[in-house]
Coordinates of C-alpha atoms in Angstrom, one line a residue:
M843 CA 25.7 8.6 81.1
D844 CA 26.7 6.3 84.0
K845 CA 30.2 5.2 82.9
I846 CA 33.3 6.8 81.5
K847 CA 34.8 4.4 78.9
I848 CA 38.1 4.5 77.1
E849 CA 36.6 6.3 74.2
D850 CA 35.2 9.0 76.6
M851 CA 38.7 9.3 78.2
K852 CA 40.3 9.7 74.8
K853 CA 37.8 12.5 74.1
I854 CA 38.6 14.2 77.4
I855 CA 42.4 14.1 76.7
K856 CA 41.9 15.3 73.1
N857 CA 39.9 18.3 74.4
M858 CA 42.6 18.9 77.0
I859 CA 45.3 19.0 74.3
K860 CA 43.4 21.5 72.3
V861 CA 42.5 23.9 75.1
I862 CA 46.1 23.9 76.4
I863 CA 47.6 24.6 72.9
D864 CA 44.9 27.2 72.2
N865 CA 45.7 29.0 75.5
E866 CA 49.5 28.8 75.3
V867 CA 49.9 32.6 75.0
Y868 CA 47.2 33.4 77.6
F869 CA 48.8 31.0 80.2
C870 CA 52.2 32.6 79.6
E871 CA 50.6 36.1 80.2
L872 CA 49.0 34.9 83.4
D873 CA 52.4 33.5 84.5
S874 CA 54.3 36.6 83.6
V875 CA 52.8 38.6 86.5
A876 CA 54.3 36.5 89.3
G877 CA 56.3 33.7 87.6
D878 CA 58.7 33.0 84.8
G879 CA 56.1 33.8 82.1
D880 CA 56.8 30.5 80.4
F881 CA 54.0 28.3 81.9
G882 CA 51.9 28.2 78.8
M883 CA 54.9 27.4 76.6
S884 CA 56.2 24.7 79.0
I885 CA 52.9 22.8 79.3
S886 CA 52.0 23.3 75.6
K887 CA 55.3 21.7 74.6
G888 CA 54.4 18.4 76.3
F889 CA 50.8 18.3 75.0
K890 CA 52.0 19.1 71.4
E891 CA 54.3 16.1 71.7
L892 CA 51.4 14.0 73.0
E893 CA 49.3 15.0 70.0
K894 CA 52.2 14.1 67.7
N895 CA 52.6 10.7 69.3
W896 CA 48.9 10.0 69.7
D897 CA 48.8 6.9 67.5
E898 CA 51.7 5.3 69.5
I899 CA 49.7 5.4 72.8
C900 CA 48.2 2.2 74.2
F901 CA 44.4 2.3 74.2
D902 CA 43.9 -1.2 75.7
N903 CA 42.4 0.2 78.9
I904 CA 42.2 3.5 80.8
G905 CA 45.2 2.8 83.0
S906 CA 47.6 2.0 80.2
F907 CA 46.4 5.0 78.3
L908 CA 47.0 7.4 81.2
K909 CA 50.3 5.8 82.0
D910 CA 51.6 6.3 78.4
I911 CA 50.5 9.9 78.5
S912 CA 52.4 10.4 81.8
L913 CA 55.6 9.3 80.1
I914 CA 55.3 11.9 77.3
I915 CA 54.2 14.7 79.6
S916 CA 57.0 14.0 82.1
E917 CA 59.6 14.1 79.4
Y918 CA 58.4 16.9 77.2
C919 CA 56.6 19.5 79.5
G920 CA 59.2 22.1 80.5
G921 CA 60.3 23.4 83.9
A922 CA 58.3 22.3 86.9
S923 CA 55.3 21.3 84.8
G924 CA 56.8 18.1 83.6
P925 CA 57.2 16.4 87.0
I926 CA 53.9 17.9 88.3
W927 CA 51.6 17.1 85.4
G928 CA 53.4 13.9 84.7
S929 CA 52.9 12.7 88.3
A930 CA 49.2 13.6 88.0
F931 CA 48.8 11.3 85.0
R932 CA 50.9 8.6 86.5
G933 CA 48.9 8.6 89.7
A934 CA 45.7 8.4 87.7
G935 CA 47.1 5.6 85.5
K936 CA 48.0 3.5 88.6
Y937 CA 44.5 3.9 90.0
A938 CA 42.9 2.9 86.7
K939 CA 45.2 0.0 85.9
G940 CA 43.3 -2.6 83.8
K941 CA 40.0 -0.7 84.0
E942 CA 38.0 -0.3 80.8
E943 CA 35.4 2.0 82.3
L944 CA 34.8 4.1 85.4
N945 CA 31.7 5.1 87.3
L946 CA 31.5 8.5 88.9
F947 CA 32.9 7.4 92.2
E948 CA 35.8 5.6 90.5
F949 CA 36.5 8.8 88.4
S950 CA 36.5 10.9 91.6
E951 CA 39.0 8.4 93.1
L952 CA 41.1 8.6 90.0
M953 CA 41.2 12.4 90.3
Q954 CA 42.1 12.0 94.0
S955 CA 45.0 9.8 92.9
S956 CA 46.3 12.6 90.7
V957 CA 46.0 15.1 93.6
D958 CA 47.9 12.7 95.9
A959 CA 50.6 12.2 93.3
I960 CA 51.1 16.0 92.9
Q961 CA 51.2 16.5 96.6
K962 CA 53.7 13.7 97.0
I963 CA 56.2 15.3 94.6
G964 CA 55.5 19.0 95.3
K965 CA 54.5 18.9 99.0
A966 CA 52.0 21.7 98.3
K967 CA 48.6 21.9 100.0
Q968 CA 45.4 23.8 99.4
G969 CA 45.9 27.5 100.1
D970 CA 49.6 27.6 98.9
K971 CA 48.4 29.3 95.6
T972 CA 49.1 26.5 93.2
L973 CA 47.0 24.4 90.7
L974 CA 45.8 22.4 93.7
D975 CA 43.6 25.3 94.7
A976 CA 41.5 24.5 91.7
L977 CA 42.1 20.7 91.4
I978 CA 41.2 19.8 95.0
P979 CA 37.8 21.5 95.1
A980 CA 37.0 20.1 91.7
T981 CA 37.9 16.6 92.9
E982 CA 35.9 17.0 96.2
S983 CA 32.9 18.1 94.1
L984 CA 33.1 14.9 92.0
K985 CA 33.1 12.9 95.3
L986 CA 30.1 14.7 96.6
S987 CA 28.2 14.3 93.3
A988 CA 29.0 10.6 93.4
E989 CA 27.6 10.3 96.9
K990 CA 24.4 12.1 95.8
G991 CA 24.0 9.9 92.7
I992 CA 24.3 12.8 90.3
E993 CA 24.7 11.9 86.6
I994 CA 28.3 12.1 85.3
T995 CA 27.8 15.0 82.8
K996 CA 26.1 17.2 85.3
A997 CA 28.7 16.3 87.9
M998 CA 31.5 17.4 85.6
N999 CA 29.8 20.7 85.0
I1000 CA 29.5 21.3 88.8
S1001 CA 33.1 20.2 89.2
A1002 CA 34.3 22.7 86.5
K1003 CA 32.4 25.5 88.4
E1004 CA 34.3 24.6 91.6
A1005 CA 37.6 24.6 89.7
R1006 CA 36.9 28.1 88.3
E1007 CA 35.9 29.4 91.7
G1008 CA 39.0 27.8 93.3
A1009 CA 41.2 29.5 90.7
E1010 CA 39.6 32.9 91.3
K1011 CA 40.2 32.5 95.0
T1012 CA 44.0 32.4 94.4
K1013 CA 43.8 36.1 93.8
D1014 CA 43.4 36.5 97.6
M1015 CA 46.3 34.2 98.5
V1016 CA 50.0 34.8 99.1
A1017 CA 52.0 32.3 97.1
L1018 CA 53.9 29.8 99.3
R1019 CA 55.2 27.6 96.5
G1020 CA 57.0 28.1 93.2
R1021 CA 58.6 31.2 91.8
A1022 CA 55.7 33.4 92.8
S1023 CA 56.5 32.7 96.4
Y1024 CA 59.6 35.0 96.0
L1025 CA 57.1 37.9 95.7
G1026 CA 55.5 37.3 99.1
E1027 CA 52.6 39.8 99.6
R1028 CA 53.1 41.2 96.1
S1029 CA 51.6 38.0 94.7
L1030 CA 48.3 39.1 96.1
T1031 CA 45.5 40.1 93.5
H1032 CA 47.1 37.9 90.8
P1033 CA 45.6 34.5 90.1
D1034 CA 47.8 31.5 90.0
A1035 CA 48.4 30.5 86.3
G1036 CA 48.2 26.7 87.0
A1037 CA 44.9 27.0 88.9
M1038 CA 43.5 29.2 86.2
A1039 CA 44.6 26.6 83.6
I1040 CA 42.8 23.8 85.6
G1041 CA 39.6 26.0 85.7
I1042 CA 39.7 26.6 81.9
I1043 CA 40.5 22.9 81.1
F1044 CA 37.8 21.5 83.3
T1045 CA 35.3 24.0 81.8
D1046 CA 36.1 23.1 78.2
I1047 CA 35.9 19.4 79.0
A1048 CA 32.6 19.7 80.8
N1049 CA 31.1 21.8 77.9
K1050 CA 32.1 19.2 75.3
F1051 CA 31.5 16.0 77.2

């Protein structure tokens, strides 16, 4: 495969919906150690709404598709997840405006647009113990694969591995953002729930792509 088309993007988001809903309880358990314990429920709420309104989404092109998703996620994901995940989809949608397909380089740029949007709203950086600790290495991996001319499916598997490893590394970090930051040094040894979610989502998508 050398292009990601709108049908591929629909498949990616469908997988994302399923893995988030299937892991709702697990994500809450991860978050209960150093957060409010509602991360799984908060994010699942938005993706359940997305599934419910699937037929109302614009599928004309990748940009419109992601923009419509951002509106639902922003409105229905609870807590901090709505603004953060909604911004990620909005940033991706802006990058892909009018595009009906993406090569691997363009896909890596789309992911970078999501990272930029999250950082713009949350001011977090890599090492703060957030979902960015999985999302940034996964995005950098896609860029590197594009430079090397690696085929998309293989690149996504490599990216998923980087996301999982990035998530695992959050166990050795002190949280500097979000509710977990209140725990200071006590947040050590516990992985960040958002980063773990990114690792699990990327892995599921790569396995089924």
